[in-house]
Amino acid sequence: MAMRFYMTPGSCSTGIHILLEELDLPFEAWIVNLPAGEHHKPEYRAINPKSTIPTLVRQDGTALTEFQAIAWWLARAHPKAKLLPEYPDGEARVLEVMDYVVGTLHGQGFARIFITDTFTPNVADHAAVQARGREIVNQGFAILNDALAGLDYVTGGFSIADAALFYVEFWADRLGIPLPEHCDAHYQRLRTRPAVQRVLREEGYR
C-alpha cells in the first residue's frame, strides 16, 4: 500500500512534499481544502484528530502528524539520502533551525498574518496583530540570515531543515516580504533543485 499524504498546496505541507520528492517515494496525494474547512470534517479527524496538515499515513496504516515529526521520520527511515547529518552536532543544528522555523516564523509570525482572527476576535486589532507578525518574521529571517552566512544549506548538504526553511521563504516571496541576502540566496538555490521545481509545478506554482 502506498503512503497517503494529506496536504494543502502552498502551505507548510509543501516542505514535506519536497522531501517525498527528494526521496522519490511512491505516495498518494490527498488535497485538504483548509479554507473550506475540510480539516474539520469527521473523516479527516478520524485520521488526524488535531485537524492539522500535513498528515502522512504510512504503509502500515499508522498516521504521523506535525512537520518536524514527519520530516525526522522520513530522514531516519531513509538514511542513504543523508537528509540528516551523521554527527550529533549537525543533527542538533538541523533540528534547531527546523523547530525555529515551524514554531516561531510560522507559528508566531506568519500565523498572525494568515489567520489573524485566531489571535484576536476584534477586527479593529487585526492590523496591529498582522504588523506584529511581520516583525516576528523579519526578526526570524535576520537570525537565520546570520546562520546561513557562508553556507549553501543549513549544514553541509540539503537536509530536512532546508525544506522547512524553504516553505517560509516561499511565503515571504508570495507576500512581498524581502528576504535578507543569505536567505534569498538559499531560497533561489532551492528553487533550482529538480524536486522543488516538480513540487511547485504540481502544487500550481512556478
PDB file of C-alpha atoms in Angstrom:
ATOM      1  CA  MET A   1       0.000   0.000   0.000  1.00  0.00           C
ATOM      2  CA  ALA A   2       1.355   3.417  -0.976  1.00  0.00           C
ATOM      3  CA  MET A   3       1.639   6.075   1.686  1.00  0.00           C
ATOM      4  CA  ARG A   4      -1.110   8.700   1.752  1.00  0.00           C
ATOM      5  CA  PHE A   5      -0.001  12.294   2.088  1.00  0.00           C
ATOM      6  CA  TYR A   6      -2.620  14.807   3.206  1.00  0.00           C
ATOM      7  CA  MET A   7      -1.581  18.275   2.103  1.00  0.00           C
ATOM      8  CA  THR A   8      -2.696  21.751   1.108  1.00  0.00           C
ATOM      9  CA  PRO A   9      -0.856  23.350  -1.836  1.00  0.00           C
ATOM     10  CA  GLY A  10       1.288  26.315  -0.829  1.00  0.00           C
ATOM     11  CA  SER A  11       1.119  25.523   2.881  1.00  0.00           C
ATOM     12  CA  CYS A  12       3.711  24.127   5.284  1.00  0.00           C
ATOM     13  CA  SER A  13       2.975  20.723   3.760  1.00  0.00           C
ATOM     14  CA  THR A  14       4.952  21.910   0.716  1.00  0.00           C
ATOM     15  CA  GLY A  15       8.117  21.248   2.719  1.00  0.00           C
ATOM     16  CA  ILE A  16       7.146  17.622   3.328  1.00  0.00           C
ATOM     17  CA  HIS A  17       6.077  17.305  -0.303  1.00  0.00           C
ATOM     18  CA  ILE A  18       9.611  18.356  -1.271  1.00  0.00           C
ATOM     19  CA  LEU A  19      11.134  15.710   0.990  1.00  0.00           C
ATOM     20  CA  LEU A  20       8.915  12.990  -0.507  1.00  0.00           C
ATOM     21  CA  GLU A  21      10.001  14.042  -3.992  1.00  0.00           C
ATOM     22  CA  GLU A  22      13.667  14.221  -2.966  1.00  0.00           C
ATOM     23  CA  LEU A  23      13.367  10.653  -1.697  1.00  0.00           C
ATOM     24  CA  ASP A  24      11.448   9.590  -4.834  1.00  0.00           C
ATOM     25  CA  LEU A  25       8.917   7.751  -2.680  1.00  0.00           C
ATOM     26  CA  PRO A  26       5.599   6.454  -4.019  1.00  0.00           C
ATOM     27  CA  PHE A  27       2.653   8.147  -2.326  1.00  0.00           C
ATOM     28  CA  GLU A  28      -0.897   9.240  -2.950  1.00  0.00           C
ATOM     29  CA  ALA A  29      -1.534  12.969  -2.533  1.00  0.00           C
ATOM     30  CA  TRP A  30      -4.829  13.880  -0.856  1.00  0.00           C
ATOM     31  CA  ILE A  31      -5.713  17.566  -1.015  1.00  0.00           C
ATOM     32  CA  VAL A  32      -7.234  19.051   2.141  1.00  0.00           C
ATOM     33  CA  ASN A  33      -9.063  22.323   1.431  1.00  0.00           C
ATOM     34  CA  LEU A  34      -8.338  24.386   4.531  1.00  0.00           C
ATOM     35  CA  PRO A  35     -10.439  27.450   3.570  1.00  0.00           C
ATOM     36  CA  ALA A  36     -13.419  25.130   3.049  1.00  0.00           C
ATOM     37  CA  GLY A  37     -12.883  23.591   6.477  1.00  0.00           C
ATOM     38  CA  GLU A  38     -12.185  20.072   5.213  1.00  0.00           C
ATOM     39  CA  HIS A  39      -9.653  19.571   8.002  1.00  0.00           C
ATOM     40  CA  HIS A  40     -12.545  19.672  10.483  1.00  0.00           C
ATOM     41  CA  LYS A  41     -14.655  17.031   8.758  1.00  0.00           C
ATOM     42  CA  PRO A  42     -15.166  13.759  10.675  1.00  0.00           C
ATOM     43  CA  GLU A  43     -13.447  11.642   8.032  1.00  0.00           C
ATOM     44  CA  TYR A  44     -10.268  13.702   8.310  1.00  0.00           C
ATOM     45  CA  ARG A  45     -10.418  13.991  12.082  1.00  0.00           C
ATOM     46  CA  ALA A  46     -10.561  10.187  12.187  1.00  0.00           C
ATOM     47  CA  ILE A  47      -7.093  10.228  10.609  1.00  0.00           C
ATOM     48  CA  ASN A  48      -5.746  13.293  12.392  1.00  0.00           C
ATOM     49  CA  PRO A  49      -7.821  14.430  15.408  1.00  0.00           C
ATOM     50  CA  LYS A  50      -5.716  17.608  15.592  1.00  0.00           C
ATOM     51  CA  SER A  51      -7.290  18.772  12.297  1.00  0.00           C
ATOM     52  CA  THR A  52      -3.888  19.936  11.060  1.00  0.00           C
ATOM     53  CA  ILE A  53      -1.807  19.394   7.981  1.00  0.00           C
ATOM     54  CA  PRO A  54       0.360  17.736   6.920  1.00  0.00           C
ATOM     55  CA  THR A  55      -0.508  14.158   7.770  1.00  0.00           C
ATOM     56  CA  LEU A  56       1.389  11.171   6.431  1.00  0.00           C
ATOM     57  CA  VAL A  57      -0.305   7.777   6.621  1.00  0.00           C
ATOM     58  CA  ARG A  58       2.461   5.249   6.319  1.00  0.00           C
ATOM     59  CA  GLN A  59       2.421   1.819   4.674  1.00  0.00           C
ATOM     60  CA  ASP A  60       1.466   0.132   7.938  1.00  0.00           C
ATOM     61  CA  GLY A  61      -1.618   2.353   8.156  1.00  0.00           C
ATOM     62  CA  THR A  62      -0.368   4.487  11.061  1.00  0.00           C
ATOM     63  CA  ALA A  63      -0.534   8.258  10.739  1.00  0.00           C
ATOM     64  CA  LEU A  64       2.180  10.769  11.563  1.00  0.00           C
ATOM     65  CA  THR A  65       1.364  14.427  12.168  1.00  0.00           C
ATOM     66  CA  GLU A  66       3.451  17.552  12.838  1.00  0.00           C
ATOM     67  CA  PHE A  67       6.007  18.800  10.308  1.00  0.00           C
ATOM     68  CA  GLN A  68       9.064  18.067  12.447  1.00  0.00           C
ATOM     69  CA  ALA A  69       7.992  14.506  13.279  1.00  0.00           C
ATOM     70  CA  ILE A  70       7.222  13.618   9.666  1.00  0.00           C
ATOM     71  CA  ALA A  71      10.443  15.170   8.379  1.00  0.00           C
ATOM     72  CA  TRP A  72      12.569  13.464  11.027  1.00  0.00           C
ATOM     73  CA  TRP A  73      10.932  10.076  10.359  1.00  0.00           C
ATOM     74  CA  LEU A  74      11.491  10.397   6.598  1.00  0.00           C
ATOM     75  CA  ALA A  75      15.158  11.204   7.183  1.00  0.00           C
ATOM     76  CA  ARG A  76      15.668   8.370   9.678  1.00  0.00           C
ATOM     77  CA  ALA A  77      13.759   5.846   7.586  1.00  0.00           C
ATOM     78  CA  HIS A  78      15.902   6.624   4.534  1.00  0.00           C
ATOM     79  CA  PRO A  79      19.415   7.263   5.873  1.00  0.00           C
ATOM     80  CA  LYS A  80      21.117   6.834   2.495  1.00  0.00           C
ATOM     81  CA  ALA A  81      19.518  10.101   1.351  1.00  0.00           C
ATOM     82  CA  LYS A  82      21.505  11.926   4.063  1.00  0.00           C
ATOM     83  CA  LEU A  83      18.687  14.322   4.938  1.00  0.00           C
ATOM     84  CA  LEU A  84      20.151  14.461   8.440  1.00  0.00           C
ATOM     85  CA  PRO A  85      23.863  14.896   9.231  1.00  0.00           C
ATOM     86  CA  GLU A  86      25.519  11.780  10.601  1.00  0.00           C
ATOM     87  CA  TYR A  87      27.177  13.618  13.512  1.00  0.00           C
ATOM     88  CA  PRO A  88      25.248  14.736  16.615  1.00  0.00           C
ATOM     89  CA  ASP A  89      26.121  18.435  16.423  1.00  0.00           C
ATOM     90  CA  GLY A  90      24.940  18.640  12.816  1.00  0.00           C
ATOM     91  CA  GLU A  91      21.705  16.820  13.588  1.00  0.00           C
ATOM     92  CA  ALA A  92      21.097  19.116  16.547  1.00  0.00           C
ATOM     93  CA  ARG A  93      21.650  22.161  14.330  1.00  0.00           C
ATOM     94  CA  VAL A  94      19.158  20.858  11.764  1.00  0.00           C
ATOM     95  CA  LEU A  95      16.548  20.258  14.469  1.00  0.00           C
ATOM     96  CA  GLU A  96      17.246  23.671  15.995  1.00  0.00           C
ATOM     97  CA  VAL A  97      16.607  25.510  12.715  1.00  0.00           C
ATOM     98  CA  MET A  98      13.598  23.388  11.780  1.00  0.00           C
ATOM     99  CA  ASP A  99      11.951  23.919  15.169  1.00  0.00           C
ATOM    100  CA  TYR A 100      12.608  27.666  14.988  1.00  0.00           C
ATOM    101  CA  VAL A 101      11.092  27.898  11.508  1.00  0.00           C
ATOM    102  CA  VAL A 102       7.977  25.921  12.415  1.00  0.00           C
ATOM    103  CA  GLY A 103       7.475  27.216  15.945  1.00  0.00           C
ATOM    104  CA  THR A 104       8.451  30.867  15.598  1.00  0.00           C
ATOM    105  CA  LEU A 105       8.420  32.081  11.989  1.00  0.00           C
ATOM    106  CA  HIS A 106       5.372  30.001  11.128  1.00  0.00           C
ATOM    107  CA  GLY A 107       3.580  29.557  14.445  1.00  0.00           C
ATOM    108  CA  GLN A 108       4.109  33.080  15.808  1.00  0.00           C
ATOM    109  CA  GLY A 109       4.870  35.195  12.743  1.00  0.00           C
ATOM    110  CA  PHE A 110       3.095  34.027   9.612  1.00  0.00           C
ATOM    111  CA  ALA A 111       0.167  32.693  11.637  1.00  0.00           C
ATOM    112  CA  ARG A 112      -0.595  36.255  12.766  1.00  0.00           C
ATOM    113  CA  ILE A 113      -0.652  37.296   9.107  1.00  0.00           C
ATOM    114  CA  PHE A 114      -2.645  34.365   7.706  1.00  0.00           C
ATOM    115  CA  ILE A 115      -5.110  33.565  10.494  1.00  0.00           C
ATOM    116  CA  THR A 116      -5.302  36.872  12.313  1.00  0.00           C
ATOM    117  CA  ASP A 117      -8.713  36.218  13.824  1.00  0.00           C
ATOM    118  CA  THR A 118      -7.360  33.344  15.922  1.00  0.00           C
ATOM    119  CA  PHE A 119      -5.201  35.878  17.790  1.00  0.00           C
ATOM    120  CA  THR A 120      -7.946  38.433  18.393  1.00  0.00           C
ATOM    121  CA  PRO A 121     -11.706  38.480  17.845  1.00  0.00           C
ATOM    122  CA  ASN A 122     -11.638  42.270  17.476  1.00  0.00           C
ATOM    123  CA  VAL A 123     -11.375  43.290  13.825  1.00  0.00           C
ATOM    124  CA  ALA A 124     -10.046  46.677  14.878  1.00  0.00           C
ATOM    125  CA  ASP A 125      -6.952  44.929  16.247  1.00  0.00           C
ATOM    126  CA  HIS A 126      -6.205  42.913  13.102  1.00  0.00           C
ATOM    127  CA  ALA A 127      -3.792  45.423  11.587  1.00  0.00           C
ATOM    128  CA  ALA A 128      -1.721  45.533  14.781  1.00  0.00           C
ATOM    129  CA  VAL A 129      -1.637  41.738  15.029  1.00  0.00           C
ATOM    130  CA  GLN A 130      -0.515  41.416  11.420  1.00  0.00           C
ATOM    131  CA  ALA A 131       2.133  44.082  11.921  1.00  0.00           C
ATOM    132  CA  ARG A 132       3.477  42.159  14.904  1.00  0.00           C
ATOM    133  CA  GLY A 133       3.508  39.031  12.754  1.00  0.00           C
ATOM    134  CA  ARG A 134       5.667  40.778  10.174  1.00  0.00           C
ATOM    135  CA  GLU A 135       8.033  41.951  12.908  1.00  0.00           C
ATOM    136  CA  ILE A 136       8.464  38.370  14.117  1.00  0.00           C
ATOM    137  CA  VAL A 137       9.006  37.150  10.561  1.00  0.00           C
ATOM    138  CA  ASN A 138      11.612  39.808   9.817  1.00  0.00           C
ATOM    139  CA  GLN A 139      13.412  39.189  13.114  1.00  0.00           C
ATOM    140  CA  GLY A 140      13.417  35.458  12.418  1.00  0.00           C
ATOM    141  CA  PHE A 141      14.824  35.818   8.934  1.00  0.00           C
ATOM    142  CA  ALA A 142      17.533  38.154  10.268  1.00  0.00           C
ATOM    143  CA  ILE A 143      18.629  35.478  12.742  1.00  0.00           C
ATOM    144  CA  LEU A 144      18.576  32.738  10.093  1.00  0.00           C
ATOM    145  CA  ASN A 145      20.387  35.008   7.645  1.00  0.00           C
ATOM    146  CA  ASP A 146      23.337  35.201  10.031  1.00  0.00           C
ATOM    147  CA  ALA A 147      23.259  31.423  10.493  1.00  0.00           C
ATOM    148  CA  LEU A 148      23.390  30.880   6.716  1.00  0.00           C
ATOM    149  CA  ALA A 149      26.377  33.164   6.088  1.00  0.00           C
ATOM    150  CA  GLY A 150      28.951  31.274   4.041  1.00  0.00           C
ATOM    151  CA  LEU A 151      26.715  28.191   3.704  1.00  0.00           C
ATOM    152  CA  ASP A 152      24.752  26.770   0.795  1.00  0.00           C
ATOM    153  CA  TYR A 153      22.455  24.878   3.162  1.00  0.00           C
ATOM    154  CA  VAL A 154      21.723  24.867   6.886  1.00  0.00           C
ATOM    155  CA  THR A 155      24.523  22.326   7.355  1.00  0.00           C
ATOM    156  CA  GLY A 156      26.862  20.677   4.846  1.00  0.00           C
ATOM    157  CA  GLY A 157      24.187  19.388   2.462  1.00  0.00           C
ATOM    158  CA  PHE A 158      20.467  19.587   1.800  1.00  0.00           C
ATOM    159  CA  SER A 159      18.537  18.490   4.885  1.00  0.00           C
ATOM    160  CA  ILE A 160      15.058  18.444   6.350  1.00  0.00           C
ATOM    161  CA  ALA A 161      15.757  21.885   7.823  1.00  0.00           C
ATOM    162  CA  ASP A 162      16.217  23.318   4.341  1.00  0.00           C
ATOM    163  CA  ALA A 163      12.807  22.005   3.290  1.00  0.00           C
ATOM    164  CA  ALA A 164      11.272  23.724   6.314  1.00  0.00           C
ATOM    165  CA  LEU A 165      13.104  26.977   5.672  1.00  0.00           C
ATOM    166  CA  PHE A 166      12.039  26.898   2.029  1.00  0.00           C
ATOM    167  CA  TYR A 167       8.327  26.975   2.775  1.00  0.00           C
ATOM    168  CA  VAL A 168       8.561  30.141   4.889  1.00  0.00           C
ATOM    169  CA  GLU A 169      10.872  31.740   2.321  1.00  0.00           C
ATOM    170  CA  PHE A 170       8.243  30.855  -0.275  1.00  0.00           C
ATOM    171  CA  TRP A 171       5.566  32.534   1.827  1.00  0.00           C
ATOM    172  CA  ALA A 172       7.696  35.652   2.171  1.00  0.00           C
ATOM    173  CA  ASP A 173       8.174  35.737  -1.585  1.00  0.00           C
ATOM    174  CA  ARG A 174       4.432  35.407  -2.203  1.00  0.00           C
ATOM    175  CA  LEU A 175       3.661  38.178   0.306  1.00  0.00           C
ATOM    176  CA  GLY A 176       6.334  40.534  -0.991  1.00  0.00           C
ATOM    177  CA  ILE A 177       8.348  40.379   2.232  1.00  0.00           C
ATOM    178  CA  PRO A 178      12.004  40.977   1.277  1.00  0.00           C
ATOM    179  CA  LEU A 179      14.379  38.188   2.242  1.00  0.00           C
ATOM    180  CA  PRO A 180      17.817  39.151   3.562  1.00  0.00           C
ATOM    181  CA  GLU A 181      20.806  38.286   1.402  1.00  0.00           C
ATOM    182  CA  HIS A 182      21.706  34.787   2.579  1.00  0.00           C
ATOM    183  CA  CYS A 183      18.089  33.674   2.981  1.00  0.00           C
ATOM    184  CA  ASP A 184      17.329  34.883  -0.534  1.00  0.00           C
ATOM    185  CA  ALA A 185      20.355  33.015  -1.896  1.00  0.00           C
ATOM    186  CA  HIS A 186      19.174  29.881  -0.071  1.00  0.00           C
ATOM    187  CA  TYR A 187      15.672  30.287  -1.482  1.00  0.00           C
ATOM    188  CA  GLN A 188      16.901  30.762  -5.045  1.00  0.00           C
ATOM    189  CA  ARG A 189      19.290  27.815  -4.669  1.00  0.00           C
ATOM    190  CA  LEU A 190      16.468  25.508  -3.585  1.00  0.00           C
ATOM    191  CA  ARG A 191      14.278  26.653  -6.440  1.00  0.00           C
ATOM    192  CA  THR A 192      16.865  25.176  -8.843  1.00  0.00           C
ATOM    193  CA  ARG A 193      16.545  21.695  -7.331  1.00  0.00           C
ATOM    194  CA  PRO A 194      14.542  19.365  -9.609  1.00  0.00           C
ATOM    195  CA  ALA A 195      12.399  18.044  -6.731  1.00  0.00           C
ATOM    196  CA  VAL A 196      11.445  21.574  -5.683  1.00  0.00           C
ATOM    197  CA  GLN A 197      10.584  22.514  -9.248  1.00  0.00           C
ATOM    198  CA  ARG A 198       8.367  19.438  -9.567  1.00  0.00           C
ATOM    199  CA  VAL A 199       6.585  20.236  -6.320  1.00  0.00           C
ATOM    200  CA  LEU A 200       5.902  23.844  -7.304  1.00  0.00           C
ATOM    201  CA  ARG A 201       4.513  22.727 -10.658  1.00  0.00           C
ATOM    202  CA  GLU A 202       2.365  20.032  -9.060  1.00  0.00           C
ATOM    203  CA  GLU A 203       1.002  22.490  -6.494  1.00  0.00           C
ATOM    204  CA  GLY A 204       0.173  25.061  -9.169  1.00  0.00           C
ATOM    205  CA  TYR A 205       3.105  27.445  -8.709  1.00  0.00           C
ATOM    206  CA  ARG A 206       6.062  28.368 -10.888  1.00  0.00           C
TER     207      ARG A 206
END
